[in-house]
Short mmCIF file of C-alpha atoms and ligand atoms in Angstrom, two decimals:
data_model
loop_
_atom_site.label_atom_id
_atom_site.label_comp_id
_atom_site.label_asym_id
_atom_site.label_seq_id
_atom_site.Cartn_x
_atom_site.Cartn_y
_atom_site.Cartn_z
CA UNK A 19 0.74 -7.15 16.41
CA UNK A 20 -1.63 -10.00 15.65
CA UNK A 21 -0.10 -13.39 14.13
CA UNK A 22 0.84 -12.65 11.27
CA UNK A 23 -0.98 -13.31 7.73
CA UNK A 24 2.33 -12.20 5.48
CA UNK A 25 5.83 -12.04 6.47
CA UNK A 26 8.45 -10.35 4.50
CA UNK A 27 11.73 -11.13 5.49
CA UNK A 28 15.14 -10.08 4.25
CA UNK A 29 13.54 -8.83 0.51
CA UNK A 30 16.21 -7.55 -2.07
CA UNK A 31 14.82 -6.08 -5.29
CA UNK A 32 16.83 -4.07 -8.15
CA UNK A 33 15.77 -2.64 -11.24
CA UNK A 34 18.35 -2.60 -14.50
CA UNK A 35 17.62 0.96 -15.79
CA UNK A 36 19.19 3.10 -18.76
CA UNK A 37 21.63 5.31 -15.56
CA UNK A 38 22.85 1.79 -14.16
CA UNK A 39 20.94 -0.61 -11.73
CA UNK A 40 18.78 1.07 -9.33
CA UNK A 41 18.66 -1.04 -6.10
CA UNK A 42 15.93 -0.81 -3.99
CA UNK A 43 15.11 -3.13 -1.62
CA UNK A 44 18.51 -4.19 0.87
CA UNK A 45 16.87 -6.46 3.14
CA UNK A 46 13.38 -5.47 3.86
CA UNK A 47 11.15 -6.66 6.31
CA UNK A 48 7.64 -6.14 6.95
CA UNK A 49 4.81 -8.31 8.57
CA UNK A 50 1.19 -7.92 8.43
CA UNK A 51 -1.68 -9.06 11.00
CA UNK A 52 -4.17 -11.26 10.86
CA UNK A 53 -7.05 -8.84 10.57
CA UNK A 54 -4.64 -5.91 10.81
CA UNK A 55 -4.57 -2.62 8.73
CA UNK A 56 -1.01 -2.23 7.62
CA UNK A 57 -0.71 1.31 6.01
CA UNK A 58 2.59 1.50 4.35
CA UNK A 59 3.64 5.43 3.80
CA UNK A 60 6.48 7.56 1.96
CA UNK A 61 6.51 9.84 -0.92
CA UNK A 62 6.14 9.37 -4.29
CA UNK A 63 9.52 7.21 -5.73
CA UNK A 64 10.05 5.62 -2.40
CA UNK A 65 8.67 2.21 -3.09
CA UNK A 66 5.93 1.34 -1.46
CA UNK A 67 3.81 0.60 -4.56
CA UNK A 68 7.03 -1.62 -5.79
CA UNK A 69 6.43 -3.49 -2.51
CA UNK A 70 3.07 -4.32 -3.38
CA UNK A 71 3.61 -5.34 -6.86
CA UNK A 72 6.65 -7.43 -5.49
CA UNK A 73 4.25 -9.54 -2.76
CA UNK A 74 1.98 -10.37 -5.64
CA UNK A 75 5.09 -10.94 -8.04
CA UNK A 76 4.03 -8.56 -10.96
CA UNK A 77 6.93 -6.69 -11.26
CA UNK A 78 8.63 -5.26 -14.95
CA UNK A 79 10.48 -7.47 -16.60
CA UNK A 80 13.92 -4.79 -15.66
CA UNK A 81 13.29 -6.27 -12.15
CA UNK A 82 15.80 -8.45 -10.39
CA UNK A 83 14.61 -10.57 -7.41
CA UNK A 84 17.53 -11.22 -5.44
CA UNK A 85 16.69 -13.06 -2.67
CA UNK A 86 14.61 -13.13 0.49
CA UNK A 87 10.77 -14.74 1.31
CA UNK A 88 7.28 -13.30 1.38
CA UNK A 89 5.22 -15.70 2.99
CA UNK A 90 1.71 -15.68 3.43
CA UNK A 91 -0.48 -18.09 5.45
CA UNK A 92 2.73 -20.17 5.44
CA UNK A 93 3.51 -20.53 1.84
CA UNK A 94 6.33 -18.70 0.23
CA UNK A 95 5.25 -16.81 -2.65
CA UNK A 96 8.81 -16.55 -4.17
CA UNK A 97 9.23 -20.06 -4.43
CA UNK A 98 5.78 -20.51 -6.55
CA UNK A 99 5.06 -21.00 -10.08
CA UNK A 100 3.91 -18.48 -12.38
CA UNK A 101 0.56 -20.89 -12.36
CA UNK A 102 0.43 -21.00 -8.79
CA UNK A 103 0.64 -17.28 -8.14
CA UNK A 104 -1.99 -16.75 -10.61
CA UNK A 105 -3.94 -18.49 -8.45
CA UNK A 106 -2.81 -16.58 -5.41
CA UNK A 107 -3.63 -13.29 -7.29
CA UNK A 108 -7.32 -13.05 -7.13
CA UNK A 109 -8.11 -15.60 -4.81
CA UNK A 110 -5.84 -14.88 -1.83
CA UNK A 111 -5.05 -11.60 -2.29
CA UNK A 112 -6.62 -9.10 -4.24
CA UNK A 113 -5.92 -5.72 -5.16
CA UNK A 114 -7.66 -2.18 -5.35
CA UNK A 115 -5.97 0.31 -7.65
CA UNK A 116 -5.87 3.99 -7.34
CA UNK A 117 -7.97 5.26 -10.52
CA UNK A 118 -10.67 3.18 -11.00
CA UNK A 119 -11.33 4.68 -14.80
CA UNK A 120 -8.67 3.15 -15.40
CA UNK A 121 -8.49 -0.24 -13.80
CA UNK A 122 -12.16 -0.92 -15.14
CA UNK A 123 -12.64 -1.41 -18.96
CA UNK A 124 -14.68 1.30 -20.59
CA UNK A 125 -16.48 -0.76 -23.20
CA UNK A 126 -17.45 -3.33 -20.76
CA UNK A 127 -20.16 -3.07 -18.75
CA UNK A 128 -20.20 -3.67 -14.83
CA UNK A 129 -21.53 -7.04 -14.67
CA UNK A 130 -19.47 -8.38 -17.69
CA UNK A 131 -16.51 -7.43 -15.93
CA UNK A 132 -17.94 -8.49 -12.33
CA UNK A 133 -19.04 -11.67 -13.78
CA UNK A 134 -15.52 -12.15 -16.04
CA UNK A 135 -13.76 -11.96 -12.25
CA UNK A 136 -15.98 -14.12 -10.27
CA UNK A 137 -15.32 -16.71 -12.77
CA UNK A 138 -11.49 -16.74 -12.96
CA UNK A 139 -11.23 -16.20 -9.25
CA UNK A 140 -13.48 -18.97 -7.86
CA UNK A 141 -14.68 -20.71 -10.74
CA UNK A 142 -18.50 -20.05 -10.46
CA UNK A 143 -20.27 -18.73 -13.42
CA UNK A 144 -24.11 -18.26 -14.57
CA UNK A 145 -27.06 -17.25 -12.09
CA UNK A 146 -24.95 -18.59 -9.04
CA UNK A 147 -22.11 -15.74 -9.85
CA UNK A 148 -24.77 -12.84 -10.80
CA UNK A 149 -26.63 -13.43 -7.55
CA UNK A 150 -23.05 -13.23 -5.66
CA UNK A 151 -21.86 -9.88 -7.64
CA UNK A 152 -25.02 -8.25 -7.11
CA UNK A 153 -24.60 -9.36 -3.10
CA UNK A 154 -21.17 -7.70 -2.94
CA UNK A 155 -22.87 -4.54 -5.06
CA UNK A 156 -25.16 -4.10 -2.04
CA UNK A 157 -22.39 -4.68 0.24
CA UNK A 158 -20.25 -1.62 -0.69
CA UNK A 159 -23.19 0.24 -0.18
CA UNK A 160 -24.46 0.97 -4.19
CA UNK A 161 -27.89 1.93 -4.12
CA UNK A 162 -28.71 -0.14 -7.12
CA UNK A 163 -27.52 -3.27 -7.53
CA UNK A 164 -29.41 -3.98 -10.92
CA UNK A 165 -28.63 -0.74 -12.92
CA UNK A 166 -25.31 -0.90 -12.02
CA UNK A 167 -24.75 -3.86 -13.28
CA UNK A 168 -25.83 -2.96 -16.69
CA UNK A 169 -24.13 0.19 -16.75
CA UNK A 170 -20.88 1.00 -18.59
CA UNK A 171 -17.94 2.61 -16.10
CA UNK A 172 -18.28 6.14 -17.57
CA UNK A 173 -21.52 6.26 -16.52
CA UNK A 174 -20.65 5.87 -12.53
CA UNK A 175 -19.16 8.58 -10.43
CA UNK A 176 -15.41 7.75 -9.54
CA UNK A 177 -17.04 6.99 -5.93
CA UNK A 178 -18.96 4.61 -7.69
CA UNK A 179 -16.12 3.06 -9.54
CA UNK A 180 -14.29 2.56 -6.67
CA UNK A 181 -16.88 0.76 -5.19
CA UNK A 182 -17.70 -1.33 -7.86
CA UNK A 183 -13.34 -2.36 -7.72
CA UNK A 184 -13.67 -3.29 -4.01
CA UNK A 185 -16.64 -5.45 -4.92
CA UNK A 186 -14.47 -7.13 -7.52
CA UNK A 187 -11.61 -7.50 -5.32
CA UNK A 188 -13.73 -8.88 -2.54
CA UNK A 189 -15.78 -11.64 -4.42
CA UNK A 190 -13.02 -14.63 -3.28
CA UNK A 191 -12.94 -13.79 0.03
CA UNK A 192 -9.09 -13.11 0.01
CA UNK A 193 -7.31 -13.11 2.95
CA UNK A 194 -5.03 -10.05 2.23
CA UNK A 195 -6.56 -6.86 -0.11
CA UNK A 196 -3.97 -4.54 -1.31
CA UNK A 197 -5.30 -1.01 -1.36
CA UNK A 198 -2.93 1.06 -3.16
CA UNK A 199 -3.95 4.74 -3.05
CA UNK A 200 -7.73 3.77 -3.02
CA UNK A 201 -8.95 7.00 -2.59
CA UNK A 202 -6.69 9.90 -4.36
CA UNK A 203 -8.55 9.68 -7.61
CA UNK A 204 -11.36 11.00 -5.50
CA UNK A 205 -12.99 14.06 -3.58
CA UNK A 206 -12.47 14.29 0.42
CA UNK A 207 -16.02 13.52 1.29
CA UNK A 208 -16.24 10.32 -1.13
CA UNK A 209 -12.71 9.57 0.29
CA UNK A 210 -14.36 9.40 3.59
CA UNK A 211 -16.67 7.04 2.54
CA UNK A 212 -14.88 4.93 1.12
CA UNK A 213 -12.32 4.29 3.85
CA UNK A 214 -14.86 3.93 6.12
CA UNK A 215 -16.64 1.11 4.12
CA UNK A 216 -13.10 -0.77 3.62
CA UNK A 217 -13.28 -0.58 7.30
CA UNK A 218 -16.20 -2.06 7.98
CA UNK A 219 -15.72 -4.58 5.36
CA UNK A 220 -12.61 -5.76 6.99
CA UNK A 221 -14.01 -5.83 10.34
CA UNK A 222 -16.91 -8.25 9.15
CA UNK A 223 -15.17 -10.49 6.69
CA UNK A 224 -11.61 -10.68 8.56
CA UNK A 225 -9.32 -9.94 5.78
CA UNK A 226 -6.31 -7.73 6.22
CA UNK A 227 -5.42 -4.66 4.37
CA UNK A 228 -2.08 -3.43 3.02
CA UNK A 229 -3.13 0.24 2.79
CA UNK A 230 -0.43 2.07 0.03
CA UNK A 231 -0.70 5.71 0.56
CA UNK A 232 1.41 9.23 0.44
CA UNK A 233 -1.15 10.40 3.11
CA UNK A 234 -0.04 10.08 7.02
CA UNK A 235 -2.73 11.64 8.12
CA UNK A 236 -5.00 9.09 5.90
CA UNK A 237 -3.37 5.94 7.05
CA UNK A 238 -3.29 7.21 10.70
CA UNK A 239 -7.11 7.32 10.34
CA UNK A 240 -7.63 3.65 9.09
CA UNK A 241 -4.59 1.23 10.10
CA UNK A 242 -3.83 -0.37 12.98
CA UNK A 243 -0.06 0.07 12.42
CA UNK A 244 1.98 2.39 10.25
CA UNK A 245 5.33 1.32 8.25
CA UNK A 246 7.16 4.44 7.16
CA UNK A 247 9.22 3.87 3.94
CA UNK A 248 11.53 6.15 2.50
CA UNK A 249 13.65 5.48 -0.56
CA UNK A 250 13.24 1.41 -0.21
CA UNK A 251 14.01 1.23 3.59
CA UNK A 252 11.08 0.89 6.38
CA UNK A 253 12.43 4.02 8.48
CA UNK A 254 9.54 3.92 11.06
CA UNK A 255 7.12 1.26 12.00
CA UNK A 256 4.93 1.07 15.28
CA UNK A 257 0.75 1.66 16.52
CA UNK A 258 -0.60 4.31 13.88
CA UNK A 259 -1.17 6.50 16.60
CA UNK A 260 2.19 6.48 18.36
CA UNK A 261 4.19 6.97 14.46
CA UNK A 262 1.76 9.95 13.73
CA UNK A 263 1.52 11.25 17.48
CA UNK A 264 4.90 10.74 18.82
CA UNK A 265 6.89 10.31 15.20
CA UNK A 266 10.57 9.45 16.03
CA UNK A 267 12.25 9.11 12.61
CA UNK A 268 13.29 12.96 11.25
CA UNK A 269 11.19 11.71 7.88
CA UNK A 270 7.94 10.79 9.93
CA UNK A 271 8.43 13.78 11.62
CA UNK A 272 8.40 16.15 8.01
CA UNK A 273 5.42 14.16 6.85
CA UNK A 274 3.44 15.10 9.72
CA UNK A 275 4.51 18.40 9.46
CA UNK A 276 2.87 18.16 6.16
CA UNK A 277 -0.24 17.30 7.58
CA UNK A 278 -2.58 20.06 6.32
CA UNK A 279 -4.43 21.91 9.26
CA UNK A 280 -8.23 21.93 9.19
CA UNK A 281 -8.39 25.24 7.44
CA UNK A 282 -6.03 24.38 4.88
CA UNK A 283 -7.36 21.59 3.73
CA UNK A 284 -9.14 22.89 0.54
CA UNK A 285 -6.29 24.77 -0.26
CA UNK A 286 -4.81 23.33 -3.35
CA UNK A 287 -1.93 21.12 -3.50
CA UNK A 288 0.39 23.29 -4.51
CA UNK A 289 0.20 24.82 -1.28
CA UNK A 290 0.99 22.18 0.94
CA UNK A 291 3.93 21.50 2.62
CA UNK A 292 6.51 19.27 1.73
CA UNK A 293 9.50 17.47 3.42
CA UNK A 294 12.26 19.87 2.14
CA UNK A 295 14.54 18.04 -0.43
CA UNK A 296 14.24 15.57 -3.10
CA UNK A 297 14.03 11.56 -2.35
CA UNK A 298 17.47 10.68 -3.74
CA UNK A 299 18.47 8.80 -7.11
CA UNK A 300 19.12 4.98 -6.20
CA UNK A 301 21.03 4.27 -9.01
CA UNK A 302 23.61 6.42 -7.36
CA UNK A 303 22.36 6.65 -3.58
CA UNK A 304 23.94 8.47 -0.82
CA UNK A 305 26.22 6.50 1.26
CA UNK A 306 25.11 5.79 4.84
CA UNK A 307 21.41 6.90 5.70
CA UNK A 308 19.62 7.59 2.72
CA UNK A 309 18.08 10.43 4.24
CA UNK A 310 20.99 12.06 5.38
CA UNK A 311 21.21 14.92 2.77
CA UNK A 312 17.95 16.06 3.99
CA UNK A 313 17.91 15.44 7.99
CA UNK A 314 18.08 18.11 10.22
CA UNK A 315 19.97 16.42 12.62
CA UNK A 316 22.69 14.29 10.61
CA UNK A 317 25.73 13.67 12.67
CA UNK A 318 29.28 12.08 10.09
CA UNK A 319 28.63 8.81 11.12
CA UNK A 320 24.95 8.82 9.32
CA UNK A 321 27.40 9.95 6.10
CA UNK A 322 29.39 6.79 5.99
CA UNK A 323 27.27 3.71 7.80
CA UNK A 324 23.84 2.61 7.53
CA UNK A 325 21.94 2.54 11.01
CA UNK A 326 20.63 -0.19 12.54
CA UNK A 327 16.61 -0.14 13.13
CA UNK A 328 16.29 0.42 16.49
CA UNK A 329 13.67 0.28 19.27
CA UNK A 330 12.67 4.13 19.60
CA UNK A 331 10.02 4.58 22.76
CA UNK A 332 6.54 2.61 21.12
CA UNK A 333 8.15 1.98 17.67
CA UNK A 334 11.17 1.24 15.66
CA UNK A 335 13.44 3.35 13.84
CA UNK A 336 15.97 3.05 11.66
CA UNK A 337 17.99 6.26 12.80
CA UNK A 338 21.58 7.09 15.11
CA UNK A 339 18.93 8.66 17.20
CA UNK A 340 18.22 5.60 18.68
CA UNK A 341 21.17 3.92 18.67
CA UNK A 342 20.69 1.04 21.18
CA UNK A 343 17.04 1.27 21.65
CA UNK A 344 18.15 4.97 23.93
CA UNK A 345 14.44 6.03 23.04
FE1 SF4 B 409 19.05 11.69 10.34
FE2 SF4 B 409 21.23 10.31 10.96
FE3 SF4 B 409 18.84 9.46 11.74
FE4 SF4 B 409 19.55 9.37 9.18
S1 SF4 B 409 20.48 8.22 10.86
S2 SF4 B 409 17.62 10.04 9.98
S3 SF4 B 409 20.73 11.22 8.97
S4 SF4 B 409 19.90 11.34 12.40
#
């Protein structure tokens, strides 16, 4: 990996729910590159969205930080102010959402709401910001610039939308953009196109990407490296190629699996595969491995002790399999 631009070390993060307190996050580590695509992957309910909100601190107010760091460019974040992370947000890292209908606000037009960012994030305002947000307009590639500007969000595709979002969230220059599912809200050929633009993007401005996605077959085809998460634990992490390719965790393994073939791909969702089993209820979480009620190969030691996260031939895992680095 490059240096790295954020460094999450030793994270613990529980929720206080209605069945008891749900604990997610044990100890979690995770760093990304300088430059680096960092697609983070796992099913629905197994926290990789909470990670995101967590590195930009906008968590619900049932969360419970309970120690650990997330530092980026050398600053912890958990040891700012509410003032100073507001300044963080938006300026040094930014975020794309996954429905752009509704991250942008209906009654606004584009350039009120372009303009409205620009101003909050760096602090320029009048001609000077117009001339940048129609610049970034161009940049993702809208035919337009002008009309879109005056338009009102209904009146762009969801293509479009997202576009217009990655414009916002690019406007400070951040140094880290948080993509969380930036292209389910959309068909496969705009879905394409869009992670193809965030590539180029990144490779001409230098910012990294935290790519959130349920997709291994989508983050294989934009990141750098993969981190596998399942139930708040990193299970895998290594090259993208070498998690999808040569997947040594029993989870990575089931995602591929699910990895529609070519000819199944407009079949509809209901039809795709699935890892067999539920992700499990962390208020009440099985003991051990947290995948162990649905591995194929649990042994009675993954029942009662946690593994470590061992080295496991290119990557890491966090398995028996590998106890010892035995790759
Ligand atoms: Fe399966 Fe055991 Fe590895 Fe967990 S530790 S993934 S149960 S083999």
């Amino acid at each position: 990996m490059l240096d790295p631009l954020l460094s999450v070390r030793d994270l613990k993060l529980s929720f206080q729910t209605e069945r008891g307190e749900l604990r997610l996050f044990q100890g979690l580590n995770l760093d990304v590159g300088k430059g680096e695509v960092l697609g983070v992957v796992g099913e629905s309910g197994s926290g990789k969205s909470t990670l995101a909100y967590s590195i930009i601190r906008l968590l619900p107010p049932n969360a419970r930080f309970e120690g650990g760091s997330v530092v980026l460019g050398g600053k912890d974040l958990t040891k700012l102010s509410e003032k100073q992370m507001r300044d963080v947000r938006g300026r040094d890292i930014t975020m794309v959402f996954q429905d752009p209908t509704t991250a942008l606000n209906p009654v606004f037009r584009v350039k009120d709401q372009m303009l409205k960012v620009i101003k909050a994030n760096i602090g320029v305002e009048g001609a000077e910001a117009r001339v940048l947000a129609m610049g970034m307009l161009r940049n993702v590639e809208l035919p337009d610039a002008a009309a879109i500007m005056g338009s009102f969000p209904y009146e762009l595709s969801g293509g479009m939308q997202q576009r217009v979002m990655i414009a916002m969230a690019l406007t400070s220059n951040p140094q880290l953009l948080i993509a969380d599912e930036p292209t389910s809200a959309v068909d496969a050929t705009i879905q394409v196109q869009i992670l193809k633009l965030l590539d180029r993007l990144r490779r001409e401005k230098g910012f990294s990407v935290l790519l959130i996605t349920h997709s291994i077959a989508v983050a294989k085809e934009v990141s750098d490296r993969i981190a596998v998460m399942y139930a708040g634990d990193i299970v895998e992490e290594g090259e993208a190629e070498k998690v999808v390719d040569s997947s040594k965790h029993p989870y990575t393994q089931g995602l591929v699996k699910c990895i529609p073939a070519p000819r199944a791909r407009h079949e509809s969702r209901r039809d795709l595969a699935t890892v067999p089993g539920e992700v499990p209820d962390l208020t009440d979480p099985p003991p051990g491995c947290r995948f162990h009620p649905r591995c194929p190969y649990v042994m009675d030691v993954c029942r009662k002790t946690k593994p470590g996260y061992w080295k496991a031939g290119d990557s890491h895992a966090l398995c028996y399999l590998y106890e010892g680095g035995k790759a």
